[in-house]
Coordinates of C-alpha atoms and ligand atoms in Angstrom, one line a residue:
X1 CA 83.9 78.5 54.1
X2 CA 86.6 79.4 56.7
X3 CA 85.5 80.4 60.2
X4 CA 87.2 83.8 59.6
X5 CA 85.3 84.5 56.5
X6 CA 82.0 83.6 58.2
X7 CA 82.7 85.9 61.1
X8 CA 83.7 88.7 58.7
X9 CA 80.5 88.3 56.8
X10 CA 78.5 88.4 60.1
X11 CA 80.3 91.6 61.2
X12 CA 79.6 93.2 57.8
X13 CA 76.0 92.1 57.8
X14 CA 75.4 93.5 61.3
X15 CA 77.1 96.8 60.4
X16 CA 74.8 97.0 57.4
X17 CA 71.7 96.4 59.5
X18 CA 72.7 99.1 61.9
X19 CA 73.3 101.5 59.0
X20 CA 70.0 100.5 57.4
X21 CA 68.1 100.9 60.7
X22 CA 69.7 104.4 61.1
X23 CA 68.5 105.3 57.6
X24 CA 65.0 104.1 58.2
X25 CA 64.6 106.8 60.8
X26 CA 64.9 109.3 58.0
X27 CA 62.0 107.9 56.0
X28 CA 58.3 107.8 56.6
X29 CA 57.1 105.5 53.9
X30 CA 58.8 106.9 50.8
X31 CA 59.0 110.4 52.2
X32 CA 62.5 111.6 53.1
X33 CA 62.2 113.4 56.4
X34 CA 64.3 116.6 56.1
X35 CA 63.5 117.6 59.7
X36 CA 64.8 114.3 61.1
X37 CA 68.0 114.5 59.0
X38 CA 68.5 118.2 60.0
X39 CA 68.0 117.3 63.7
X40 CA 70.5 114.5 63.5
X41 CA 73.1 116.7 61.9
X42 CA 72.4 119.5 64.4
X43 CA 73.1 117.1 67.2
X44 CA 76.4 116.2 65.7
X45 CA 77.2 119.9 65.3
X46 CA 76.3 120.6 68.9
X47 CA 78.6 117.8 70.0
X48 CA 81.4 119.3 67.8
X49 CA 80.8 122.7 69.4
X50 CA 81.2 121.3 72.9
X51 CA 84.5 119.6 71.9
X52 CA 85.7 122.9 70.3
X53 CA 84.8 124.9 73.4
X54 CA 86.9 122.4 75.5
X55 CA 89.8 123.4 73.3
X56 CA 89.1 127.1 73.9
X57 CA 87.4 127.8 70.5
X58 CA 83.8 129.0 70.3
X59 CA 82.6 129.0 66.7
X60 CA 81.3 132.4 65.7
X61 CA 78.9 133.4 62.8
X62 CA 78.4 137.0 61.8
X63 CA 75.1 137.7 60.1
X64 CA 74.7 141.0 58.3
X65 CA 71.2 142.3 57.3
X66 CA 70.8 145.6 55.4
X67 CA 67.4 147.1 55.2
X68 CA 64.1 145.7 56.4
X69 CA 62.9 143.2 53.9
X70 CA 60.4 141.1 56.0
X71 CA 61.4 137.7 54.5
X72 CA 65.1 138.5 55.1
X73 CA 64.3 139.5 58.7
X74 CA 62.6 136.1 59.3
X75 CA 65.6 134.2 57.8
X76 CA 68.1 136.2 59.9
X77 CA 66.1 135.6 63.1
X78 CA 65.9 131.8 62.3
X79 CA 69.7 131.8 61.8
X80 CA 70.3 133.6 65.1
X81 CA 68.1 131.2 67.0
X82 CA 69.7 128.1 65.4
X83 CA 73.2 129.4 66.4
X84 CA 72.1 130.0 69.9
X85 CA 70.7 126.4 70.2
X86 CA 73.9 124.9 68.8
X87 CA 76.1 126.9 71.2
X88 CA 77.5 129.0 68.3
X89 CA 78.3 132.7 69.0
X90 CA 76.0 134.8 66.8
X91 CA 77.2 138.3 66.0
X92 CA 74.3 140.3 64.5
X93 CA 74.5 143.4 62.4
X94 CA 71.2 144.9 61.4
X95 CA 71.9 148.0 59.3
X96 CA 69.5 150.6 57.9
X97 CA 68.5 150.4 54.2
X98 CA 70.4 153.6 53.5
X99 CA 73.8 152.0 54.5
X100 CA 76.3 152.9 51.8
X101 CA 78.4 150.3 50.0
X102 CA 81.6 151.8 51.6
X103 CA 80.1 151.4 55.1
X104 CA 79.2 147.7 54.4
X105 CA 82.6 147.0 52.9
X106 CA 84.2 148.5 56.1
X107 CA 82.1 146.3 58.3
X108 CA 83.1 143.2 56.3
X109 CA 86.7 144.2 56.6
X110 CA 86.3 144.4 60.4
X111 CA 84.6 141.0 60.5
X112 CA 87.3 139.5 58.3
X113 CA 89.8 140.5 60.9
X114 CA 87.7 139.5 63.9
X115 CA 89.3 136.4 65.6
X116 CA 86.0 135.4 67.1
X117 CA 84.3 135.0 63.7
X118 CA 84.5 131.9 61.6
X119 CA 81.7 132.5 59.2
X120 CA 80.3 135.7 57.7
X121 CA 76.9 135.7 56.1
X122 CA 75.5 138.7 54.2
X123 CA 71.7 138.2 53.8
X124 CA 70.6 138.7 50.2
X125 CA 69.1 140.5 48.4
X126 CA 70.9 143.7 49.2
X127 CA 69.4 147.2 48.4
X128 CA 69.8 148.2 44.7
X129 CA 72.5 150.9 45.4
X130 CA 74.9 148.1 46.7
X131 CA 76.8 145.9 44.3
X132 CA 76.1 142.4 45.5
X133 CA 79.1 140.7 43.8
X134 CA 81.5 143.4 45.2
X135 CA 80.2 142.6 48.7
X136 CA 80.4 138.8 48.3
X137 CA 83.9 139.1 46.9
X138 CA 85.0 141.2 49.9
X139 CA 84.3 138.4 52.4
X140 CA 87.4 136.5 53.2
X141 CA 87.2 133.1 51.4
X142 CA 88.1 131.4 54.6
X143 CA 85.1 132.9 56.4
X144 CA 82.7 132.5 53.5
X145 CA 80.1 130.3 55.3
X146 CA 77.6 130.7 52.4
X147 CA 80.2 129.5 49.8
X148 CA 79.3 132.2 47.2
X149 CA 82.8 133.7 46.9
X150 CA 84.4 133.0 43.5
X151 CA 87.3 131.4 45.2
X152 CA 85.0 128.8 46.8
X153 CA 83.0 128.4 43.6
X154 CA 86.3 127.7 41.8
X155 CA 87.3 125.1 44.5
X156 CA 84.0 123.4 44.0
X157 CA 84.5 123.3 40.2
X158 CA 87.9 121.9 40.6
X159 CA 86.7 119.2 43.0
X160 CA 88.5 120.5 46.0
X161 CA 85.8 122.3 48.0
X162 CA 86.4 124.4 51.1
X163 CA 83.0 126.1 51.8
X164 CA 80.0 124.7 49.8
X165 CA 76.8 126.6 49.4
X166 CA 74.3 125.6 52.0
X167 CA 71.2 124.5 50.1
X168 CA 72.9 122.3 47.5
X169 CA 75.2 121.0 50.3
X170 CA 72.0 120.1 52.3
X171 CA 70.6 118.3 49.3
X172 CA 73.8 116.2 49.1
X173 CA 73.6 115.4 52.9
X174 CA 70.0 114.3 52.4
X175 CA 71.0 111.9 49.7
X176 CA 73.9 110.6 51.9
X177 CA 71.7 110.1 55.0
X178 CA 69.1 108.3 52.9
X179 CA 71.7 106.0 51.5
X180 CA 71.5 107.0 47.8
X181 CA 74.8 106.2 46.0
X182 CA 75.1 108.5 43.0
X183 CA 77.9 106.5 41.3
X184 CA 76.9 106.0 37.7
X185 CA 73.4 107.3 38.2
X186 CA 71.6 109.7 35.8
X187 CA 70.9 112.9 37.7
X188 CA 68.7 115.5 36.1
X189 CA 68.9 119.0 37.8
X190 CA 66.1 121.4 36.7
X191 CA 67.4 124.9 37.3
X192 CA 70.8 126.5 36.7
X193 CA 71.0 129.2 39.4
X194 CA 74.3 130.0 41.0
X195 CA 72.9 129.3 44.5
X196 CA 71.2 125.9 43.8
X197 CA 71.2 124.4 40.3
X198 CA 74.8 124.8 39.2
X199 CA 76.5 123.9 42.5
X200 CA 74.3 120.9 43.1
X201 CA 75.1 119.6 39.6
X202 CA 78.8 120.0 40.4
X203 CA 78.4 118.2 43.7
X204 CA 76.6 115.3 42.0
X205 CA 79.3 115.1 39.3
X206 CA 82.0 114.9 42.1
X207 CA 80.1 111.9 43.3
X208 CA 80.4 110.2 39.9
X209 CA 76.8 110.8 38.7
X210 CA 76.1 111.6 35.0
X211 CA 74.5 115.0 35.2
X212 CA 72.1 116.8 32.9
X213 CA 71.3 120.4 33.8
X214 CA 68.0 121.7 32.4
X215 CA 66.6 125.3 32.3
X216 CA 64.0 127.4 30.7
X217 CA 65.3 126.8 27.2
X218 CA 65.7 123.1 27.5
X219 CA 63.8 121.1 24.8
X220 CA 61.6 118.2 25.9
X221 CA 61.9 118.7 29.6
X222 CA 59.5 115.8 30.3
X223 CA 61.7 113.5 28.2
X224 CA 64.9 114.6 30.1
X225 CA 63.2 114.1 33.5
X226 CA 61.9 110.7 32.5
X227 CA 65.5 109.5 32.0
X228 CA 66.6 110.4 35.6
X229 CA 67.4 108.0 38.4
X230 CA 67.6 111.1 40.6
X231 CA 65.6 114.4 39.9
X232 CA 66.7 117.6 41.7
X233 CA 64.2 120.4 41.1
X234 CA 65.2 124.0 41.7
X235 CA 62.9 126.1 39.5
X236 CA 60.5 128.2 41.6
X237 CA 57.3 127.2 39.8
X238 CA 54.6 125.5 41.7
X239 CA 54.3 121.8 40.7
X240 CA 55.7 122.4 37.3
X241 CA 57.4 118.9 37.2
X242 CA 54.5 116.5 36.7
X243 CA 54.3 113.1 38.5
X244 CA 53.8 111.3 35.2
X245 CA 57.3 112.5 34.0
X246 CA 59.1 110.7 36.9
X247 CA 60.7 107.3 36.1
X248 CA 59.4 104.4 38.2
X249 CA 61.7 104.1 41.2
X250 CA 63.5 107.4 40.8
X251 CA 64.6 109.5 43.8
X252 CA 63.1 113.1 43.8
X253 CA 64.6 116.0 45.7
X254 CA 62.4 119.1 45.5
X255 CA 64.2 122.3 46.4
X256 CA 61.4 124.6 45.3
X257 CA 59.3 126.6 47.8
X258 CA 56.3 128.3 46.2
X259 CA 53.5 130.0 48.0
X260 CA 50.1 129.2 46.7
X261 CA 47.2 131.3 48.0
X262 CA 47.4 132.7 51.5
X263 CA 49.2 130.0 53.4
X264 CA 49.9 126.9 51.4
X265 CA 53.5 126.1 50.3
X266 CA 54.2 123.7 47.5
X267 CA 57.3 122.5 45.7
X268 CA 58.3 122.4 42.1
X269 CA 57.2 118.8 41.7
X270 CA 53.6 117.6 41.6
X271 CA 54.1 115.8 44.9
X272 CA 51.1 113.4 45.2
X273 CA 51.5 112.0 41.7
X274 CA 55.3 111.9 41.8
X275 CA 55.1 110.0 45.1
X276 CA 53.3 107.1 43.3
X277 CA 56.2 106.5 41.0
X278 CA 59.3 107.6 43.1
X279 CA 61.1 105.3 45.4
X280 CA 61.9 108.3 47.7
X281 CA 60.8 111.9 47.6
X282 CA 61.2 115.1 49.7
X283 CA 58.0 116.9 50.8
X284 CA 57.5 120.7 50.8
X285 CA 57.6 121.9 53.5
X286 CA 59.7 119.6 55.7
X287 CA 62.2 118.4 53.0
X288 CA 65.2 120.5 51.8
X289 CA 64.0 123.6 53.8
X290 CA 65.3 122.6 57.2
X291 CA 68.7 121.6 55.7
X292 CA 69.8 125.0 54.6
X293 CA 70.4 126.6 58.0
X294 CA 71.7 123.3 59.3
X295 CA 74.5 123.4 56.6
X296 CA 75.2 127.1 57.5
X297 CA 75.9 125.9 61.1
X298 CA 77.9 123.0 59.7
X299 CA 80.1 125.3 57.6
X300 CA 80.7 127.7 60.5
X301 CA 81.8 124.8 62.8
X302 CA 84.1 123.4 60.0
X303 CA 85.6 126.9 59.9
X304 CA 86.1 126.9 63.7
X305 CA 87.8 123.5 63.4
X306 CA 90.2 124.9 60.9
X307 CA 90.9 127.8 63.3
X308 CA 91.4 125.3 66.2
X309 CA 94.0 123.4 64.1
X310 CA 96.0 126.5 63.1
Ligands
NDP401 P1 66.2 131.1 40.2 O1 65.0 131.8 39.8 O2 67.5 131.8 40.4 O3 66.5 129.9 39.1 C1 65.4 129.2 38.6 C2 65.9 128.3 37.5 O4 64.8 127.6 37.0 C3 66.6 129.0 36.3 O5 67.8 128.4 36.0 C4 65.5 128.9 35.2 O6 66.1 128.8 33.9 C5 64.8 127.6 35.5 N1 63.5 127.6 35.0 C6 62.5 128.6 35.1 N2 61.4 128.2 34.4 C7 61.7 127.0 33.8 C8 61.0 126.1 33.0 N3 59.7 126.4 32.6 N4 61.6 125.0 32.7 C9 62.8 124.7 33.0 N5 63.5 125.5 33.8 C10 63.0 126.6 34.2 O7 65.8 130.2 41.5 P2 66.7 129.6 42.7 O8 67.6 128.6 42.1 O9 67.2 130.7 43.5 O10 65.5 128.8 43.5 C11 64.8 127.8 42.9 C12 63.7 127.4 43.9 O11 64.3 126.9 45.1 C13 62.8 128.5 44.4 O12 61.5 128.0 44.6 C14 63.4 128.9 45.7 O13 62.4 129.5 46.6 C15 63.9 127.6 46.2 N6 64.9 127.7 47.2 C16 64.8 127.0 48.3 C17 65.8 127.0 49.3 C18 65.6 126.2 50.5 O14 66.2 126.5 51.5 N7 64.7 125.2 50.5 C19 67.0 127.8 49.1 C20 67.1 128.4 47.8 C21 66.1 128.4 46.9 P3 66.9 130.0 33.2 O15 68.2 130.0 33.8 O16 66.9 129.6 31.8 O17 66.1 131.3 33.4

């Protein structure tokens, strides 16, 4: 073997070891540590924010809340705090429940034209008298940090994404950070919502997986799940996917968040039993959850980078 080849192999092997060591930080046993991955990405985001500020650009996220739904208030506060921590300008708009559709549209128009704002997020659900899709479509596609505008959905479908929805994007980042290569893998997504199931299926397809999307009318769900190298569960039913359905060695990503009793949160997958068969699995809480806000910050900063390069 030539000396050159030997040294190339050594370089490659040491690079591989560094990458592997980095990935091990994100596992505790088989458990994929969403908090650690989110913390790592948030550090990268904070460094990007510092670099952008040096160029005179402060990333800005506008968060709009209509009404006083307690869960929405909690989410909005979490988003504001996360922005603050990352050095992102957070522009909050807390509007009364009786805000009219016209008033909300006028505010969005203002934010679309506000040079300080890179991302606009309207917290859902909106009160019944406001047409949700009309509002989402009024957000400028280049400030659509949630990735729900039909323009951004279309770009995802055609394989040329601009903004990608935060929860499925977070799932993809988790797979990336834990070193799961989807090429040629059988991925089964359980759930076909516009915010999780459908977009995550498209994202897996873009990474060359063979994707099956299951839903409430799917026949033989256990049989479908049993074929999967990667299972992504986004159903909203506590522990509906049984551990015994999981193929030995499969990777399991559980997006579900279900409250059981007063305080306990569980996912859509029967965690303890699934863990016995999976090669890697996300817990609930502490899995996909911390990724969603992280990807919102990520999208906002990507928007600011585009502004900086204009
Ligand atoms: P939706 O209620 O919008 O969608 C649920 C999907 O599950 C639907 O496609 C439905 O099928 C399917 N489904 C329901 N029952 C069954 C069944 N028995 N067998 C197979 N499929 C079934 O939920 P979301 O996508 O909004 O959310 C899913 C879960 O993810 C929830 O627990 C939610 O709380 C959680 N979530 C977590 C986030 C996070 O940050 N971690 C963010 C967003 C969501 P059909 O279409 O036929 O009705």
